[in-house]
Structures are given as C-alpha cells and as structure tokens.
Short mmCIF file of C-alpha atoms in Angstrom, two decimals:
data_model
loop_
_atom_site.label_atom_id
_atom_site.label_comp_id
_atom_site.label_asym_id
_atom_site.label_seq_id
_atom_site.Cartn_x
_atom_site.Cartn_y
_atom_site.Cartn_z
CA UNK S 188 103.60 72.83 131.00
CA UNK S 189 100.01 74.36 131.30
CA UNK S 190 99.29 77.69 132.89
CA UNK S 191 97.99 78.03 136.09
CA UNK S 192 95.78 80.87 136.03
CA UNK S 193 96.27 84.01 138.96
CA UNK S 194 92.23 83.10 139.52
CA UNK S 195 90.45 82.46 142.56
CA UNK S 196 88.58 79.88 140.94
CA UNK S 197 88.08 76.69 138.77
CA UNK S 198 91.01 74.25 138.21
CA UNK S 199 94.37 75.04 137.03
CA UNK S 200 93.15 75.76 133.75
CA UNK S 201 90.65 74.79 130.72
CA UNK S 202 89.55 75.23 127.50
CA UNK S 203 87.68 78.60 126.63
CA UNK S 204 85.21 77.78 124.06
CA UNK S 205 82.54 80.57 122.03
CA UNK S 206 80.00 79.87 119.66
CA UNK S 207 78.80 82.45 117.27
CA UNK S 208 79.26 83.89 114.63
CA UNK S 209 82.48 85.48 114.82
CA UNK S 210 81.39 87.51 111.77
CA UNK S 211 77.22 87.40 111.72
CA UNK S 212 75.44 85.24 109.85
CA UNK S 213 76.27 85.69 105.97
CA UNK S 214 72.25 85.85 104.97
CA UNK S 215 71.63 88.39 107.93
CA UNK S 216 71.98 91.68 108.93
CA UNK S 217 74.42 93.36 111.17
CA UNK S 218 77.34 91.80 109.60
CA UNK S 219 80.61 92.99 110.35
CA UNK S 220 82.98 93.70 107.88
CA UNK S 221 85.97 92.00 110.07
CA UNK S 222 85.92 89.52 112.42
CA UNK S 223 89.34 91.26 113.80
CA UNK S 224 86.84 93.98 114.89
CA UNK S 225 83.44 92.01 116.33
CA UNK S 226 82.55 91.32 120.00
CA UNK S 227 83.48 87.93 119.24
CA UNK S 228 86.91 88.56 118.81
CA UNK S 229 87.55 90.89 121.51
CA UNK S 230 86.11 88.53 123.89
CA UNK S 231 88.86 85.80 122.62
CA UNK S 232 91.48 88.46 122.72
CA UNK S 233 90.75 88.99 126.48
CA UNK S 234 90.42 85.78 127.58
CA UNK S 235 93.35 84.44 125.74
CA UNK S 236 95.49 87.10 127.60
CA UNK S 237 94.03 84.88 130.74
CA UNK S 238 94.86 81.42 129.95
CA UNK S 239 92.57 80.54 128.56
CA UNK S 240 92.35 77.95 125.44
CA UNK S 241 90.15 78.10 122.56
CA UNK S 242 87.85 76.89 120.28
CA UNK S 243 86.35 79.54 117.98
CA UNK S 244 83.79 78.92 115.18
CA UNK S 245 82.38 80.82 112.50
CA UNK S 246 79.77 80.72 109.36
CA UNK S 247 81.53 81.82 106.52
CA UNK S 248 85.18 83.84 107.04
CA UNK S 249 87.54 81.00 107.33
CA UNK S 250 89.80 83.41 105.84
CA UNK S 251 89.56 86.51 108.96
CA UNK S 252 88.91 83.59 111.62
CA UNK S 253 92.22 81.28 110.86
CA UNK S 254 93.55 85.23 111.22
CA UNK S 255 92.38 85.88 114.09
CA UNK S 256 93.74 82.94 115.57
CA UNK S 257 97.08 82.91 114.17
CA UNK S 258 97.45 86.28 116.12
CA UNK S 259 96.44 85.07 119.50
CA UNK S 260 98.95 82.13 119.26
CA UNK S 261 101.42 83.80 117.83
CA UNK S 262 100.84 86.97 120.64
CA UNK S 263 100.89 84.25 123.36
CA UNK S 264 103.72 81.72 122.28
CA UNK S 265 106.32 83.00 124.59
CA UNK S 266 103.99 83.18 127.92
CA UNK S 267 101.92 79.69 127.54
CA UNK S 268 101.52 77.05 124.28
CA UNK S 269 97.72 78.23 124.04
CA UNK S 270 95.39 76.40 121.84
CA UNK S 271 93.37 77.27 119.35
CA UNK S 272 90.81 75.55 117.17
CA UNK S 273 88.40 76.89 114.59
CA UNK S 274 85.20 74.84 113.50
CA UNK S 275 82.95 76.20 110.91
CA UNK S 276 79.42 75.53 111.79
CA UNK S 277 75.67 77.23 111.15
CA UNK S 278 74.41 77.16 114.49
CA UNK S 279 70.22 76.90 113.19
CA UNK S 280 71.74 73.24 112.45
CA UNK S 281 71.66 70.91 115.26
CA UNK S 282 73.46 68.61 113.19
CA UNK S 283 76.03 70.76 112.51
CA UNK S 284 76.61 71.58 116.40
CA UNK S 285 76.71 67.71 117.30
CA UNK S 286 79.39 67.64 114.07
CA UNK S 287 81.29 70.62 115.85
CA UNK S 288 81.10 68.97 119.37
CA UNK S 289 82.82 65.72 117.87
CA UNK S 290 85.68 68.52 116.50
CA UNK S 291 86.32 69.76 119.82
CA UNK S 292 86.14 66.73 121.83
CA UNK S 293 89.14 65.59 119.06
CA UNK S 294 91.11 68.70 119.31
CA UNK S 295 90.65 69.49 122.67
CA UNK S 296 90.25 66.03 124.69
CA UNK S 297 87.33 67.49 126.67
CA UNK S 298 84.02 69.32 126.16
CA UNK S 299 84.69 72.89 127.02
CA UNK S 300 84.55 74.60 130.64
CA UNK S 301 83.54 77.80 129.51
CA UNK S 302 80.68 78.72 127.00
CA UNK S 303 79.89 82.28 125.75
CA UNK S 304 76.97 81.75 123.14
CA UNK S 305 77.13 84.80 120.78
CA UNK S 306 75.60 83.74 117.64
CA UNK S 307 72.79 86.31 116.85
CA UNK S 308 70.48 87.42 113.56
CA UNK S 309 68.33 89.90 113.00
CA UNK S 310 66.58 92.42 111.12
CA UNK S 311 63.99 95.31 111.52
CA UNK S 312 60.67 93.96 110.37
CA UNK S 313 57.69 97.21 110.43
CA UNK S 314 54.96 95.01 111.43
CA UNK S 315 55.04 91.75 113.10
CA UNK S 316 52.87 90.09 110.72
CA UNK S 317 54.75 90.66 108.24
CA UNK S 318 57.47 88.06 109.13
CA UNK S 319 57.64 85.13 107.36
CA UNK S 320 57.14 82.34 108.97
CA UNK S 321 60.35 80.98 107.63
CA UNK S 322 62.06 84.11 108.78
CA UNK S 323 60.92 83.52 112.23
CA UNK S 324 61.81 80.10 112.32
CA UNK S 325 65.17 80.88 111.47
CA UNK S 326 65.57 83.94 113.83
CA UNK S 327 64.40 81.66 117.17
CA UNK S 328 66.42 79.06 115.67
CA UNK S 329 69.50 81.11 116.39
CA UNK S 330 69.07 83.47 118.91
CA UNK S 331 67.03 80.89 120.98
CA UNK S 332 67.19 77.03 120.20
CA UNK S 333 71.08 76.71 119.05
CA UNK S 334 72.01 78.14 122.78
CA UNK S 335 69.94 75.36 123.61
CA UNK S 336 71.48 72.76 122.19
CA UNK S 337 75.45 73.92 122.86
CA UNK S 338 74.20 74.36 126.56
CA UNK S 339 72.60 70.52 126.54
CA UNK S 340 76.62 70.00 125.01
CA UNK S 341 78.54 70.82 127.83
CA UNK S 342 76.00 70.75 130.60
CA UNK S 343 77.04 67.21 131.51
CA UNK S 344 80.96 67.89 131.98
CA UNK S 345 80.20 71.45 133.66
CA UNK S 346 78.41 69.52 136.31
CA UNK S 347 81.23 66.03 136.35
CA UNK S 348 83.80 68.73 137.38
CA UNK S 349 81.69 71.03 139.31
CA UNK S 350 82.69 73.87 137.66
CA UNK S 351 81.68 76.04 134.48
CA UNK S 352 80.86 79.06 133.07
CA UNK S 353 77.95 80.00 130.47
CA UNK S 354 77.35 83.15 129.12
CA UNK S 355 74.66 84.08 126.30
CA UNK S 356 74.88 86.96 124.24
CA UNK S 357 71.51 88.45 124.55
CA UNK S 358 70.54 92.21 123.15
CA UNK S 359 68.66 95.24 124.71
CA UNK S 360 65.70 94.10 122.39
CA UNK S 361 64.70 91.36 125.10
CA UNK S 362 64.09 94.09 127.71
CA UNK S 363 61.51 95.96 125.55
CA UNK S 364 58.79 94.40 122.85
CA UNK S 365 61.59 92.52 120.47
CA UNK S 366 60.51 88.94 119.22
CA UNK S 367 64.04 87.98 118.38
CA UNK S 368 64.12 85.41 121.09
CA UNK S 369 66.36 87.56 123.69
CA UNK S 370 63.42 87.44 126.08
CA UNK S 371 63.21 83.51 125.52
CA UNK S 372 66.98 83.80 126.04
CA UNK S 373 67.18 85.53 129.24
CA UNK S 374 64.36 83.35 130.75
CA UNK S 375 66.22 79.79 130.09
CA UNK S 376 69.33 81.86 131.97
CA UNK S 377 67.74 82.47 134.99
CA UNK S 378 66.21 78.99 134.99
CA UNK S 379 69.32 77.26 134.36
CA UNK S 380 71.32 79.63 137.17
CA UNK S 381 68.71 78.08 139.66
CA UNK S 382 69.64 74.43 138.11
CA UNK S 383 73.15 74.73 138.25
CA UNK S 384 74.35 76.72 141.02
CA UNK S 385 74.41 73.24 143.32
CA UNK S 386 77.43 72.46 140.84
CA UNK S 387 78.91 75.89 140.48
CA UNK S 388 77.82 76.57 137.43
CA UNK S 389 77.76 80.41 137.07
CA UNK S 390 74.96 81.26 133.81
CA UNK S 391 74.33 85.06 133.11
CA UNK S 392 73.69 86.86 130.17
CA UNK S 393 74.75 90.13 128.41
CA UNK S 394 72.52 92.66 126.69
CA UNK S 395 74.57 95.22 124.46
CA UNK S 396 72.48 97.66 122.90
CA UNK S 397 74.37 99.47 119.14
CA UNK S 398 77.36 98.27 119.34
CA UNK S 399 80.20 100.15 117.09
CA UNK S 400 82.90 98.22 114.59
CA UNK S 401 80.45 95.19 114.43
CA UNK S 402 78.53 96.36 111.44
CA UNK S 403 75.08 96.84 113.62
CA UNK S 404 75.11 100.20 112.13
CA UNK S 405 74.36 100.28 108.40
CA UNK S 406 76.78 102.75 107.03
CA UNK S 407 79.07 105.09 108.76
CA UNK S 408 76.92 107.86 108.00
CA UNK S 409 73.95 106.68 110.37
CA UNK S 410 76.06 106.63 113.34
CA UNK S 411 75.67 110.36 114.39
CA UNK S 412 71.79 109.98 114.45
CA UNK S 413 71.95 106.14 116.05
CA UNK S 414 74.12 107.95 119.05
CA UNK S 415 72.33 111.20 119.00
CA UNK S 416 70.05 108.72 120.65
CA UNK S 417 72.03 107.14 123.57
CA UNK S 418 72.21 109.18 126.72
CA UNK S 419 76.22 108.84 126.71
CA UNK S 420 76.01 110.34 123.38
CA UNK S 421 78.45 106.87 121.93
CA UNK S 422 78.38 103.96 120.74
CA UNK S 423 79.50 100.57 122.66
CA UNK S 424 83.30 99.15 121.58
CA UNK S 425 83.21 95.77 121.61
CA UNK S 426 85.98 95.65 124.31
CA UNK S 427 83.59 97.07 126.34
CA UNK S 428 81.11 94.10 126.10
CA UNK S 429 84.09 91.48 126.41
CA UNK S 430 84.86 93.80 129.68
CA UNK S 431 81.48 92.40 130.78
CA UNK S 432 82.09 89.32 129.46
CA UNK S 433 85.71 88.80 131.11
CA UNK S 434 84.43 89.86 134.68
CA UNK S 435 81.24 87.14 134.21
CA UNK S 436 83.53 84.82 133.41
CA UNK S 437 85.81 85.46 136.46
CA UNK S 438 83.71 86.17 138.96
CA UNK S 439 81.87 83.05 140.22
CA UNK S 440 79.37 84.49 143.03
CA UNK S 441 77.39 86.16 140.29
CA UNK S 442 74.72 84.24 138.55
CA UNK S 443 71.14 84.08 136.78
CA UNK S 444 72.07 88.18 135.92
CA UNK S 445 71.22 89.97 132.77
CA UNK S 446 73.49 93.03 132.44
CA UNK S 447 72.01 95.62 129.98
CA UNK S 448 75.04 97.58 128.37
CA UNK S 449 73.21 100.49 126.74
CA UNK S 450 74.91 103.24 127.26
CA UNK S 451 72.32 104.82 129.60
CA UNK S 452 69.28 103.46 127.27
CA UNK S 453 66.70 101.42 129.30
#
C-alpha cells in the first residue's frame, strides 16, 4: 500500500526527486568529505521521513550515496516500502541528464513531482579576468544551464497533474557581485513562478551562505575566522537549509521567493 501523506496538498503521494551533487563536483571546490553529512543528504533524510520517494544522483561517491540510501530504506521499512534510486550523472552534460531521465522514468514509472536542483561549483577567482573561459563555461554550465534542462524534464508532467514542486539551490553570492550564475538562477525562478502558478507549480529558491559539514570551509582551522564574520557568530548545519527546503516543499501558497539563509549576513 502507498502512504498517504498528513499534507494539505498534492495527491496521495509521489516521487521526491534531487539533482546535485550529493558530494560536489570531484574537479571543484567545496567538496564534502561525506555525502552522509551534505545539504543534499539532509534534505533526503527529511523528506523521506515525509513520504516521500526518491531518486538521488551523484558524480563520483557511488560508494557514500548507495549508503546513504540503504539507511533511509532500511530507517523507513517498517512505516512505508519507500523507494529509492541512485543515478550517477555530471549535470554540465545534457546528455547525461536525458540518460538519467530515461533511469527514472524506468525505476520510477513517472517523471518526478518534486525537484530540488542542488548541483553547484565554484571557486574564488581574484580578478574576473582571470577566469578561463573554459572555467566559466563550466561554472554557468552547472549552476545555471543543467537547472535548465532538469526543469524542461519535468515541466511537462508538473503541469499534466497540476501539481509540483521546484526548488534550486542558489547561494548568497547571487545577492551581491558573484558571476557563478546564482543571479541567472534566481531570475529564471521568478520567471518560471509567474509561468507556472496557473498549474500549481510552486518554484522558489534557497540561498545558504557558509554552510558547515559540507566542506565549503577549507580546513577546520578557518572556521573561527569564516564565523567571526557572520552576525550569529555560526555556521549554517545543513539541516537547517533542508528546514528551508522541507517547508518550500510543503507549503504551496509560497512561490517565485528567494530565501537568503545567512546567518544575519546580507
């Protein structure tokens, strides 16, 4: 039997399905050293205690990923027979994501109902111009075009069903001078809330600022000065960004919102 969710909203259930890079990308920066640990996972973790059935991918740990969801079956066996999938893709590949679509649609019988976009790369660059070209292209690749193509993915079944949820993973970079794509990101939100809201179709985004346990922070010796730095004095947890994630997810009267999570930083 499939769970019926305690929600005041959407059908009687569906498939919960994140892209990203449930440890970041293996040739960037900001890895984490666990995918147990990243945002990714915590978002998972809380929506799998809702119901809600899942399709996770990642770039490179097969090995922390198959892990990760071996726990959240095995932690949710006795309530509900929730699915899992895993599907390794590099999201800078439209190929790859049409290959990864095809997975899901096998394992799943349906595109998903719920997208949270949350690959990201990055690193700090002193001058603009001195950014390769091929460094760019790669950066707006994933931070910019991929959520692009996964939203033209499951656009189409959002709107059959009148009902879906999207959710990019944006950064505080796109509120300031950042040319990571976040700003790009955030735009395409607010024009696809407009779009979509006829068919309700809920699209936000979330903008974490340093994040803790994700690997953001280069050693553990930085973090003192990195959160001398934040008004709260912290770091983020990445439970605290699924929090945000969770309640966008649930809550279906907001949309085309960009919710900073900085810790008092603006």
């Amino acid at each position: 039997m499939e769970p019926k969710l305690n929600w005041p909203i959407g059908p009687d259930y569906w498939s919960f399905w994140r892209v990203g890079t449930l440890e970041q990308l293996a040739k960037g920066h900001y890895r984490s050293n666990s995918v147990l640990l990243s945002i990714g996972a915590a978002c998972a973790r809380q929506l799998a205690a809702k119901g809600v059935h899942l399709a996770l991918t990642y770039s490179t740990n097969v090995s922390s990923t198959s892990s990760l969801a071996e726990e959240l079956k095995s932690k949710h066996s006795d309530s509900y027979s929730l699915r899992v999938s895993i599907h390794k893709v590099d999201v800078s590949s439209a190929d790859e994501i049409q290959r990864m679509f095809e997975e899901i649609d096998q394992q799943h019988n349906k595109r998903p109902d719920i997208l949270v976009s949350n690959a990201g790369y990055g690193k700090r660059v002193p001058q603009v111009w001195d950014i390769s070209l091929e460094e760019f292209d790669y950066t707006i690749n994933v931070n910019l075009r991929a959520s692009f193509i996964l939203v033209k993915g499951v656009v189409e079944h959002m709107k059959s069903q009148r009902w879906g949820r999207i959710v990019f993973m944006s950064s505080i970079a796109g509120q300031g001078g950042g040319i990571n794509g976040c700003r790009g990101l955030t735009g395409m939100m607010k024009n696809l809330s407009t779009r979509l809201a006829e068919y309700n179709i809920s699209v936000n985004d979330v903008a974490p600022a340093m994040i803790g346990e994700t690997g953001m922070i280069p050693s553990a010796a930085a973090i003192p000065e990195v959160a001398a730095g934040i008004p709260l004095g912290r770091l983020g947890l990445p439970d605290e960004v699924a929090n945000v994630v969770t309640m966008l997810v649930t809550t279906g009267y907001m949309t085309g919102q960009s919710l900073l999570l900085g810790g008092g930083l603006k």
